[in-house]
mmCIF file of C-alpha atoms in Angstrom:
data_model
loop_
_atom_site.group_PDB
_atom_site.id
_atom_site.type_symbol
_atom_site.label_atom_id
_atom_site.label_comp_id
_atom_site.label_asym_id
_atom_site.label_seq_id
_atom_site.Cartn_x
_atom_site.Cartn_y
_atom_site.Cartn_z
ATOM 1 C CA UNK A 741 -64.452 -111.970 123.057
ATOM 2 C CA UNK A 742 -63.050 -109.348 120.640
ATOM 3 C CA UNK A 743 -59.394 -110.722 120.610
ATOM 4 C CA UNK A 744 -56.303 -109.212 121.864
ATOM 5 C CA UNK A 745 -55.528 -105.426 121.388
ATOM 6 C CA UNK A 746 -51.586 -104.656 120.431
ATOM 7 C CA UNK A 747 -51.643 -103.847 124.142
ATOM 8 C CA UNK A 748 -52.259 -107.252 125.045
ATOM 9 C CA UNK A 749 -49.409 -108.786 123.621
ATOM 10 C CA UNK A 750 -45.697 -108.780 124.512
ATOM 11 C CA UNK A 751 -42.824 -110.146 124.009
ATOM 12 C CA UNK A 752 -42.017 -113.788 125.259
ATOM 13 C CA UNK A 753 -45.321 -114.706 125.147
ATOM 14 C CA UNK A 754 -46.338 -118.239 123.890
ATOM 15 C CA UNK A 755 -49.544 -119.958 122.072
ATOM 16 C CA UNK A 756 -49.887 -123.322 121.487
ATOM 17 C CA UNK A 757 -52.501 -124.993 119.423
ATOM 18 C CA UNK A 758 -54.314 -127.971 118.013
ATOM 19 C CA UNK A 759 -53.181 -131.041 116.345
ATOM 20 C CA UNK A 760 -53.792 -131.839 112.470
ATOM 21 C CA UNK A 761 -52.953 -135.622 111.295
ATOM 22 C CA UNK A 762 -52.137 -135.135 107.326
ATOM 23 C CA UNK A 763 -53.693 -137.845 105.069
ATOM 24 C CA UNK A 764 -51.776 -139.465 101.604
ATOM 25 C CA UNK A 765 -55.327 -138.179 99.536
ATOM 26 C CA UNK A 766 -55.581 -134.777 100.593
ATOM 27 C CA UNK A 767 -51.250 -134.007 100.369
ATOM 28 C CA UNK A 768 -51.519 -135.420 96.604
ATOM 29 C CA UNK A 769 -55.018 -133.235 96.157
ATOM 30 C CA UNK A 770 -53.252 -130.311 97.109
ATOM 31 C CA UNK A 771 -50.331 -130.840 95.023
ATOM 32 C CA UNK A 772 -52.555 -131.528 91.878
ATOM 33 C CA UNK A 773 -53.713 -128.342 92.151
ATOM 34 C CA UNK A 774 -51.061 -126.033 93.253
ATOM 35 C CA UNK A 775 -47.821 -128.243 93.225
ATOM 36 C CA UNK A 776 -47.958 -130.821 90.561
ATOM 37 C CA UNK A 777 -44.112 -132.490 90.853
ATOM 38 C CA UNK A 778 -43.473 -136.471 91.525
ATOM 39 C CA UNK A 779 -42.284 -135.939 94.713
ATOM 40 C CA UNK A 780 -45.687 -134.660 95.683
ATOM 41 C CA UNK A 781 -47.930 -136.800 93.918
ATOM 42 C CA UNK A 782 -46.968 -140.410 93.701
ATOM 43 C CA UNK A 783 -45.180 -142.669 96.383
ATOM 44 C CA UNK A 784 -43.345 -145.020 93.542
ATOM 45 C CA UNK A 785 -41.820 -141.270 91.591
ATOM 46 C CA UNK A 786 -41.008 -139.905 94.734
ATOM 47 C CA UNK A 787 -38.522 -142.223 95.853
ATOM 48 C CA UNK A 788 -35.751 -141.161 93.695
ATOM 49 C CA UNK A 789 -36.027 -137.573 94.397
ATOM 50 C CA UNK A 790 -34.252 -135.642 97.263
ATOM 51 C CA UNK A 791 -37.002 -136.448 99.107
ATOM 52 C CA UNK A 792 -36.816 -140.592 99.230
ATOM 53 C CA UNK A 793 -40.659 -140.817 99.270
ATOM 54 C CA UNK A 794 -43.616 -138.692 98.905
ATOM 55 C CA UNK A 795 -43.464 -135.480 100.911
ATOM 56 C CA UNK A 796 -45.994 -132.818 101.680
ATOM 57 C CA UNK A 797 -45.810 -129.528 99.131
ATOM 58 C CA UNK A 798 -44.683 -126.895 101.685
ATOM 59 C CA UNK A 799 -47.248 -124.477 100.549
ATOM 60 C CA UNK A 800 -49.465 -127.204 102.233
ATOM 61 C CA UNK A 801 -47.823 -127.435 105.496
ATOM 62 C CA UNK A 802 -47.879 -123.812 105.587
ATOM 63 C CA UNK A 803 -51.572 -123.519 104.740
ATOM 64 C CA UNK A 804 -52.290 -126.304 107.870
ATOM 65 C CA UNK A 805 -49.967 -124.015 109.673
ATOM 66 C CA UNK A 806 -52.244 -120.700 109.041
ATOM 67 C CA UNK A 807 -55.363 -123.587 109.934
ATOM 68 C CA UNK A 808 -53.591 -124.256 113.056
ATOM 69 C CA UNK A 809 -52.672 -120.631 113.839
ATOM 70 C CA UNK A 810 -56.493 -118.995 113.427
ATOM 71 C CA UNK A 811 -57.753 -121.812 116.034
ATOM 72 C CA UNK A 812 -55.200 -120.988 118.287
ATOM 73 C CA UNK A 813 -55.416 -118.708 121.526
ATOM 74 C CA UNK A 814 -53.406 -116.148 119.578
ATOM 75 C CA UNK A 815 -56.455 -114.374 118.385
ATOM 76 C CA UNK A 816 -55.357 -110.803 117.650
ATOM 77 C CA UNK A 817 -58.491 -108.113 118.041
ATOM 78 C CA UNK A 818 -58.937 -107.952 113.991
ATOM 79 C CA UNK A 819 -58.008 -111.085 113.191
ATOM 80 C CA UNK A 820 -54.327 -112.957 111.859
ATOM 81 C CA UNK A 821 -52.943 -110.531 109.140
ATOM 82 C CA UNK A 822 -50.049 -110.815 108.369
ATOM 83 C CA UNK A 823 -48.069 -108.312 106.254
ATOM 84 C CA UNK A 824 -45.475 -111.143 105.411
ATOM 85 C CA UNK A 825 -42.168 -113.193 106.822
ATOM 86 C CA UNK A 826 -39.065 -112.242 107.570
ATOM 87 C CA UNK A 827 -37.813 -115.593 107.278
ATOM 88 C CA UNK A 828 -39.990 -119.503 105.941
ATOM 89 C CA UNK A 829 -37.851 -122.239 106.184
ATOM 90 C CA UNK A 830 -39.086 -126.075 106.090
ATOM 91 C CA UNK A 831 -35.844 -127.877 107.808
ATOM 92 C CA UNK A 832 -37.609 -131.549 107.136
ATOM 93 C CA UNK A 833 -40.278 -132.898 104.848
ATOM 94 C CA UNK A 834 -44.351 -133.511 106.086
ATOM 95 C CA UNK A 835 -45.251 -137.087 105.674
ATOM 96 C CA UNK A 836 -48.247 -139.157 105.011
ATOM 97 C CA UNK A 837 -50.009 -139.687 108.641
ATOM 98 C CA UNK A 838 -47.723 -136.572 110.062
ATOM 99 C CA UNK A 839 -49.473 -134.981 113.308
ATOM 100 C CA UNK A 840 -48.992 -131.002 113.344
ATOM 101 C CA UNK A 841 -49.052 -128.679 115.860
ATOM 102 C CA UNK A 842 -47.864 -124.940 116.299
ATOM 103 C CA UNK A 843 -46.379 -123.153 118.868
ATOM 104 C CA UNK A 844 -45.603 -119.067 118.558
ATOM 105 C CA UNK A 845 -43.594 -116.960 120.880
ATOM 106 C CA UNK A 846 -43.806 -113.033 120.334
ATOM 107 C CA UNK A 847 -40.533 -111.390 119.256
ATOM 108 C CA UNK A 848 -41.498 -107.986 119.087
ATOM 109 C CA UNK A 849 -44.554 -105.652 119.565
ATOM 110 C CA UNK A 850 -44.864 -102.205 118.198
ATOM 111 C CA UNK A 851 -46.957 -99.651 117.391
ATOM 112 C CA UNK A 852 -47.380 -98.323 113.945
ATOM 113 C CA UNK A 853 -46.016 -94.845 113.253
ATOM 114 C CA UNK A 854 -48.406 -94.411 109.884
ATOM 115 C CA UNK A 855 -51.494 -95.811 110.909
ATOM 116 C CA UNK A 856 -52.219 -94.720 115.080
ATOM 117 C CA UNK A 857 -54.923 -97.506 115.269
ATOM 118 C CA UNK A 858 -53.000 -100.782 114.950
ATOM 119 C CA UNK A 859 -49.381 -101.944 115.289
ATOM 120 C CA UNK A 860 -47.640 -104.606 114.204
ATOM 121 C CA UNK A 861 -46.258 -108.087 116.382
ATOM 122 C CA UNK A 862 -43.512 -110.080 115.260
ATOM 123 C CA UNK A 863 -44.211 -114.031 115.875
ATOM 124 C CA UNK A 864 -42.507 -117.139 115.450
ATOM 125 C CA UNK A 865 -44.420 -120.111 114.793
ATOM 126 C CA UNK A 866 -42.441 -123.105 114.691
ATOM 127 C CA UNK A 867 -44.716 -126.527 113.354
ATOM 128 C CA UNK A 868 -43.719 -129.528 114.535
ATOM 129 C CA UNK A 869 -44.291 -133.018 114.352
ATOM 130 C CA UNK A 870 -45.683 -135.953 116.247
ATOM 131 C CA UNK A 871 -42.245 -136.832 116.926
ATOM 132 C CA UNK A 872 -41.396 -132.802 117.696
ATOM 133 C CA UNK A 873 -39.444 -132.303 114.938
ATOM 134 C CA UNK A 874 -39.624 -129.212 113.467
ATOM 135 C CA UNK A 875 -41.130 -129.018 109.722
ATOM 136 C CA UNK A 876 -41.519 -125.171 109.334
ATOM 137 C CA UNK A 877 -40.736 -122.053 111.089
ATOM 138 C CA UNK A 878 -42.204 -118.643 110.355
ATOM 139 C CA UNK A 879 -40.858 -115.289 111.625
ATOM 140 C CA UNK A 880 -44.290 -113.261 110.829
ATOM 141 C CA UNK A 881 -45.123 -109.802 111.093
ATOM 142 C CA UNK A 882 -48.774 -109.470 111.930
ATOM 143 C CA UNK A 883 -51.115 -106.111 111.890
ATOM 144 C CA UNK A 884 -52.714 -105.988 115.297
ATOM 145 C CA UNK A 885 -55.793 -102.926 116.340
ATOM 146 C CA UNK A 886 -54.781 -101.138 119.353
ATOM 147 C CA UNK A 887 -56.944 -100.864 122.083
ATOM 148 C CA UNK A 888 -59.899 -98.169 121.428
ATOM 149 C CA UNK A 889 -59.683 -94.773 123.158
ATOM 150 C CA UNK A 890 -62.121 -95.264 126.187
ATOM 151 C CA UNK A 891 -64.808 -92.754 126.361
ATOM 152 C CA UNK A 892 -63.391 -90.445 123.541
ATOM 153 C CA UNK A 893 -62.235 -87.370 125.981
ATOM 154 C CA UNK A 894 -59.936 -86.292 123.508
ATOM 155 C CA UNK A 895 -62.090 -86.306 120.727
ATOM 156 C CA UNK A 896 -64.615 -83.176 119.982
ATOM 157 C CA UNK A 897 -67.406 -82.753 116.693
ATOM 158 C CA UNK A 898 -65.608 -81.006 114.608
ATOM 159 C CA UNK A 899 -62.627 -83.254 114.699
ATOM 160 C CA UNK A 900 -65.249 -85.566 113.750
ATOM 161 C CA UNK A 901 -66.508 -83.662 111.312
ATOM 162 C CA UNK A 902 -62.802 -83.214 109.904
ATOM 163 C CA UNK A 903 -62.340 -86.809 109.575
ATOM 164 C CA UNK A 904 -65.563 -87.411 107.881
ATOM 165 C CA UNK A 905 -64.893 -88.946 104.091
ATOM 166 C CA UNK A 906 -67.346 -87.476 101.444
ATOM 167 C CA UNK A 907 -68.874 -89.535 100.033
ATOM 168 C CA UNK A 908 -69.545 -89.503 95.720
ATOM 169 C CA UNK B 1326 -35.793 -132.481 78.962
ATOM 170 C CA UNK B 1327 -34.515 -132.862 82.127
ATOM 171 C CA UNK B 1328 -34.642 -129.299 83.546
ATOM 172 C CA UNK B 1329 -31.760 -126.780 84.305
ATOM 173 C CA UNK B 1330 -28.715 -127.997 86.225
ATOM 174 C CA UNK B 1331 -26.826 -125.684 88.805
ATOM 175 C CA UNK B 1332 -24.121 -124.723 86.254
ATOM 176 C CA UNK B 1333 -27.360 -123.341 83.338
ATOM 177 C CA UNK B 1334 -28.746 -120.681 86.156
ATOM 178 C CA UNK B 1335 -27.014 -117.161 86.019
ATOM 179 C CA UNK B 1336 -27.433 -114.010 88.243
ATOM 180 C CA UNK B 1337 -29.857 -111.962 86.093
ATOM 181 C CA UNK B 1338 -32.336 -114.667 84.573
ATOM 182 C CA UNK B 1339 -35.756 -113.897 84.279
ATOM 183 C CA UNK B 1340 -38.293 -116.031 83.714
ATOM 184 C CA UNK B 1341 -42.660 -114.860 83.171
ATOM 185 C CA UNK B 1342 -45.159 -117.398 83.485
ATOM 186 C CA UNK B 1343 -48.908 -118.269 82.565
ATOM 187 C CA UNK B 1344 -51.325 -116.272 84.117
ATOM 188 C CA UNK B 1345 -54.662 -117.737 86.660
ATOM 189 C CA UNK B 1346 -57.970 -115.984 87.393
ATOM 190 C CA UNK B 1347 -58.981 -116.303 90.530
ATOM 191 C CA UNK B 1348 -62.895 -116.640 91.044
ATOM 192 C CA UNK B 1349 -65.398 -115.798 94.090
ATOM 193 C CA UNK B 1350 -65.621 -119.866 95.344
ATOM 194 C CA UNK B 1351 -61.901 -120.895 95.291
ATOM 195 C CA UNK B 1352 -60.880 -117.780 97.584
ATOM 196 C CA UNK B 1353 -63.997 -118.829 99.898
ATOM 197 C CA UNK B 1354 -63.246 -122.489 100.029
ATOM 198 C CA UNK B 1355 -59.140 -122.527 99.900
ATOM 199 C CA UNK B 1356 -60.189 -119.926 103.414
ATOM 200 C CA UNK B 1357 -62.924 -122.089 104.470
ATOM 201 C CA UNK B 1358 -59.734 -125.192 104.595
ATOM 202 C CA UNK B 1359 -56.927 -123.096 106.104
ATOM 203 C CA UNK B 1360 -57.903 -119.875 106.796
ATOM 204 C CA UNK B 1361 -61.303 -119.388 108.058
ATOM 205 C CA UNK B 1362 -61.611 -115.308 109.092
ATOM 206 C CA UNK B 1363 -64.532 -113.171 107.862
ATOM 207 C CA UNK B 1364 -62.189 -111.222 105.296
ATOM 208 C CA UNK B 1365 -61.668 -114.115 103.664
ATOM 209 C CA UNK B 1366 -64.905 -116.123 103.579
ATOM 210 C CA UNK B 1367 -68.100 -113.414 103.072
ATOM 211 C CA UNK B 1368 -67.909 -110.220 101.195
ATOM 212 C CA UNK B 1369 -70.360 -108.555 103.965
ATOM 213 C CA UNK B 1370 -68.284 -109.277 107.103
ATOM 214 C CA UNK B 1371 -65.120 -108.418 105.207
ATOM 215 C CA UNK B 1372 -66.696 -104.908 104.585
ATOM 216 C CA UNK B 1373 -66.019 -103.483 107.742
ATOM 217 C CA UNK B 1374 -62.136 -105.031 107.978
ATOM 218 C CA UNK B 1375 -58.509 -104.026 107.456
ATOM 219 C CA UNK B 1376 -59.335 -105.199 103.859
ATOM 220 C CA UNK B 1377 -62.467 -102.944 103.059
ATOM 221 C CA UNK B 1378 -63.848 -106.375 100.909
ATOM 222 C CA UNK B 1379 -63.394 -109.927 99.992
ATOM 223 C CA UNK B 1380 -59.658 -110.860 100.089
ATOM 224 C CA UNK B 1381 -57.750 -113.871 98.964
ATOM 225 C CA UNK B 1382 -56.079 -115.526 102.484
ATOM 226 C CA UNK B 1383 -52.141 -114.818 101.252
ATOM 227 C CA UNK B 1384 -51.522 -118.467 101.616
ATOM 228 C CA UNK B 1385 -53.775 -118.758 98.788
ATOM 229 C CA UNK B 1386 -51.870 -116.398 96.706
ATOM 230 C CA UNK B 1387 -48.463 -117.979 97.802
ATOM 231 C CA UNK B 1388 -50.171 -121.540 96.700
ATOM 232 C CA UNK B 1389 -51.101 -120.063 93.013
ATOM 233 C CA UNK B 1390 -47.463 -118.774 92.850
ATOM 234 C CA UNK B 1391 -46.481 -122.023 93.101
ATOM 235 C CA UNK B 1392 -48.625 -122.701 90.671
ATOM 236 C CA UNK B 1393 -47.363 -120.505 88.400
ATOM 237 C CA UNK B 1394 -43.787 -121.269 88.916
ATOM 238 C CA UNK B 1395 -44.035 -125.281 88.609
ATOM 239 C CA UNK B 1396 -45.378 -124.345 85.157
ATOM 240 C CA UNK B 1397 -42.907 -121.808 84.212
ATOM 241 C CA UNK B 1398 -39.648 -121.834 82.064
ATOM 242 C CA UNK B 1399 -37.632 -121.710 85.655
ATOM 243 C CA UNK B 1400 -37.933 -125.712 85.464
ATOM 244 C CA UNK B 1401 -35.077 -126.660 87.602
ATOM 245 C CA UNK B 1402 -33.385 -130.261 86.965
ATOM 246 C CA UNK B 1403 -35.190 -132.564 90.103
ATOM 247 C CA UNK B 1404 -37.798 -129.842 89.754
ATOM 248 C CA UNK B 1405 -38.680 -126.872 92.522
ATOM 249 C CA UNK B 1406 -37.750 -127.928 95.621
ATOM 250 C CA UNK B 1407 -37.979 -124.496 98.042
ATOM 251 C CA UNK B 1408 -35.063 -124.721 101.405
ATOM 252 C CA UNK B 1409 -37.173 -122.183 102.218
ATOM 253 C CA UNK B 1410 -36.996 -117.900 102.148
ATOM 254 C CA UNK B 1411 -35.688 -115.093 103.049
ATOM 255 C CA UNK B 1412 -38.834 -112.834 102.362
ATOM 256 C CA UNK B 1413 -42.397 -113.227 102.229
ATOM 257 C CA UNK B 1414 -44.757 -109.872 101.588
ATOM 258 C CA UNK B 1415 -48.204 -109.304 100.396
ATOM 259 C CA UNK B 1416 -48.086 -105.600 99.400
ATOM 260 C CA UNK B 1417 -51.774 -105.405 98.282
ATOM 261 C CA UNK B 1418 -54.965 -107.797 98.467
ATOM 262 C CA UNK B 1419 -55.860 -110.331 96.160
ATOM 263 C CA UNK B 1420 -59.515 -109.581 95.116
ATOM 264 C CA UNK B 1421 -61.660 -111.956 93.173
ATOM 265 C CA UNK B 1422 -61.472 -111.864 89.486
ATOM 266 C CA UNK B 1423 -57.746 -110.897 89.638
ATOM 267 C CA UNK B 1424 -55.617 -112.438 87.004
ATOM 268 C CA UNK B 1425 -52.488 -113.751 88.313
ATOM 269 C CA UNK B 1426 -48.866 -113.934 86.640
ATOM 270 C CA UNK B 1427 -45.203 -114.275 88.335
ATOM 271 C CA UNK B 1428 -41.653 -112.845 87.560
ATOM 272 C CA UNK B 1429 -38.924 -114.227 89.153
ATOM 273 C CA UNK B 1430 -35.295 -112.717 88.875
ATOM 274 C CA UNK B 1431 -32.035 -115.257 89.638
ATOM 275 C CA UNK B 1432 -30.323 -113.633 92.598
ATOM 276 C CA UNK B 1433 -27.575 -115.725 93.137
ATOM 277 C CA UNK B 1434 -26.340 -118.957 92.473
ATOM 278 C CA UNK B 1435 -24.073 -120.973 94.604
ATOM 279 C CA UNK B 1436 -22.699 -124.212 95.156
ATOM 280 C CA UNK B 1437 -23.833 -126.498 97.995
ATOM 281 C CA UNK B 1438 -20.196 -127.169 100.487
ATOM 282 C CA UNK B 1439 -21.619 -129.928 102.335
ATOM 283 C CA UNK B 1440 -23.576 -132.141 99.272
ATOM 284 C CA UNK B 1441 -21.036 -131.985 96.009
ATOM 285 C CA UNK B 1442 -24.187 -132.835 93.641
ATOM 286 C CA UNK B 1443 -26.543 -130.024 94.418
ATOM 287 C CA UNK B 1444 -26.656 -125.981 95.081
ATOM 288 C CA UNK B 1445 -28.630 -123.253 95.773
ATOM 289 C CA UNK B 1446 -30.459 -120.173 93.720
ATOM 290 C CA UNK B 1447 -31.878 -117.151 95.520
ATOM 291 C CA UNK B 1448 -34.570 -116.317 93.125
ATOM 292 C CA UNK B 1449 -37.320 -113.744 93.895
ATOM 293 C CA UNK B 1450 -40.663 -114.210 92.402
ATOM 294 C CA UNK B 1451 -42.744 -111.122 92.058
ATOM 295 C CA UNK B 1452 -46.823 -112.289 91.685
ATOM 296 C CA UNK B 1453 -48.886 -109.546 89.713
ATOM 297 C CA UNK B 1454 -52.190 -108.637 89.203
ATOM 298 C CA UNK B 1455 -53.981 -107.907 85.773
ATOM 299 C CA UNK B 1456 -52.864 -103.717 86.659
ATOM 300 C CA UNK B 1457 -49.453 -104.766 86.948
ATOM 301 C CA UNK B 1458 -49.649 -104.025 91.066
ATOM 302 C CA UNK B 1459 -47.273 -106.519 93.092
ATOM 303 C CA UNK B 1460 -49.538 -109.160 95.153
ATOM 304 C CA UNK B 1461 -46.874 -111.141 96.676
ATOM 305 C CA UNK B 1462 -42.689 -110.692 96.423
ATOM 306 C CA UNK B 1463 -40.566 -113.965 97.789
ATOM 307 C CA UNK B 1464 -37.403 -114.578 97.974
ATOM 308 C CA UNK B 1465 -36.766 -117.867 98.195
ATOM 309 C CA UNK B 1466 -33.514 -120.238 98.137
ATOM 310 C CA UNK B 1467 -34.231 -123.325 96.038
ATOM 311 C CA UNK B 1468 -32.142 -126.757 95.968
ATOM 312 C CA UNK B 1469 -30.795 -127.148 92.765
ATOM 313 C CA UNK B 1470 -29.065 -130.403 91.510
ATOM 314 C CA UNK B 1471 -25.477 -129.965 89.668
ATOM 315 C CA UNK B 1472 -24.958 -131.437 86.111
ATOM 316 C CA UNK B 1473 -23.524 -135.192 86.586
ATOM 317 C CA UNK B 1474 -19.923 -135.461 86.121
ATOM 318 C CA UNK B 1475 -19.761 -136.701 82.373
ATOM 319 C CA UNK B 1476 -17.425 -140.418 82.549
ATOM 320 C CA UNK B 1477 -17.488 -140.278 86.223
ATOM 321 C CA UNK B 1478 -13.369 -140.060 85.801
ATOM 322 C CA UNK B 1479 -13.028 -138.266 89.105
ATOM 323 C CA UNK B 1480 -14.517 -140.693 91.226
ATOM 324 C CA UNK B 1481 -12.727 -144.028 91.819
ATOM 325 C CA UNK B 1482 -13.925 -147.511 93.778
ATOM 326 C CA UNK B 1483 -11.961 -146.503 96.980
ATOM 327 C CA UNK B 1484 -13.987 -143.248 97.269
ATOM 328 C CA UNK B 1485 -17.590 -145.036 96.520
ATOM 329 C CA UNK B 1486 -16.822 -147.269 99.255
ATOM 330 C CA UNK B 1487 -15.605 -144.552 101.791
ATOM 331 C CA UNK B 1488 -18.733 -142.763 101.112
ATOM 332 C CA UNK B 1489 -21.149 -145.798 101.507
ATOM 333 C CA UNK B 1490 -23.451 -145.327 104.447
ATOM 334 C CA UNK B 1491 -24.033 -148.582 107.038
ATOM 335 C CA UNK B 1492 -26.786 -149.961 106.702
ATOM 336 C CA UNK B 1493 -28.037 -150.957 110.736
#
């Protein structure tokens, strides 16, 4: 299946997904690399920091998020891009052992004025807990194809030709 | 040193960074983890996409921003703890090779009403490329701890005790 065309989607609709259990190793890993502070990396320096133990970098919860999202049934025709957030917000740290899931409801679906091939959905993905606590919500605007012209009536050759890029 | 209080951030600050080249392999395998689409993973299937060639996944870039930051002069006492943001973009693709450096820009800086010891800072964080061109722009509201009463001549016994949480 090629996805779902911006025609596909509307607003109100919902997508679920998998779950992802979060392991001590890989939540210090990640922090080594990309967020090396206590309260990521060691149990013992963590507990004295706002976060009383060791806590998952957000950037990581919001990269299992993305994980998460892509194996989803959201599948936009083209692929998840997104051309950013309106709003990130992580209202209670990951833990160790933590069991993610997502689920997205569309806020908004429009077509693009600039580019007459795609459009642009609005989606909230909240991620949530085992316990279903939320640990991140994401207002994301995402690029979505619309639905090819069926049998190109409105298209002649030399519009064709017009649109052709030179190439060198 | 112990890192910039509440009361040492100003509307105005700037603060640069270090700068991180991004090769071929990390974009593949950070995508390969959390973000497994064709413009992210192979430079042939990403051809033909929105991105016209290989692309960092954003989360990517927003991971090497924080990067950047934790190693920057921002250095916030208790360190870089993000509540979150108000804005997330990705005006341009990431391509392999680019060299990678933030900005970031004090927006505001308020006390906290509901935790006397702590506050927030807007700060937005522009991440560059090697031309200059914006990659990523956030603006995000970070927890920020207030510098300790000196003497502690405000606080008496009475108010400890009123303050002291049950314990079961």
């Amino acid at each position: 299946m090629t996805g779902r065309y911006l025609e596909d989607f509307a607003v109100g609709q919902t997508f679920g997904s998998g779950r992802l259990r979060l392991t001590t190793e890989r939540i210090k890993s990640f922090a080594g690399e990309f967020d090396p502070q206590p309260f990521h990396l060691d149990e013992e320096a963590a507990r004295d920091t706002i976060f009383g133990g060791l806590a998952a970098s957000g950037w990581y919860t919001a990269a299992i998020t993305m994980r998460l999202l892509v194996e989803s049934d959201l599948k936009p025709a083209g692929g998840i891009v997104g051309a950013g957030a309106d709003e990130l917000r992580w209202p209670r740290p990951v833990r160790p052992g933590d069991e993610l899931r997502t689920e997205s409801e569309v806020l908004e679906v429009r077509p693009s004025r600039s580019h007459p091939d795609q459009g642009l959905i609005k989606v909230r993905t909240t991620t949530l807990n085992q316990s279903d606590d939320a640990v991140q919500v994401i207002v994301a605007n995402l690029v979505v194809r619309r639905r090819p012209v069926q049998g190109g009536g409105e298209t002649d050759v030399s519009e064709l030709v017009d649109r052709a890029v030179p190439c060198g």
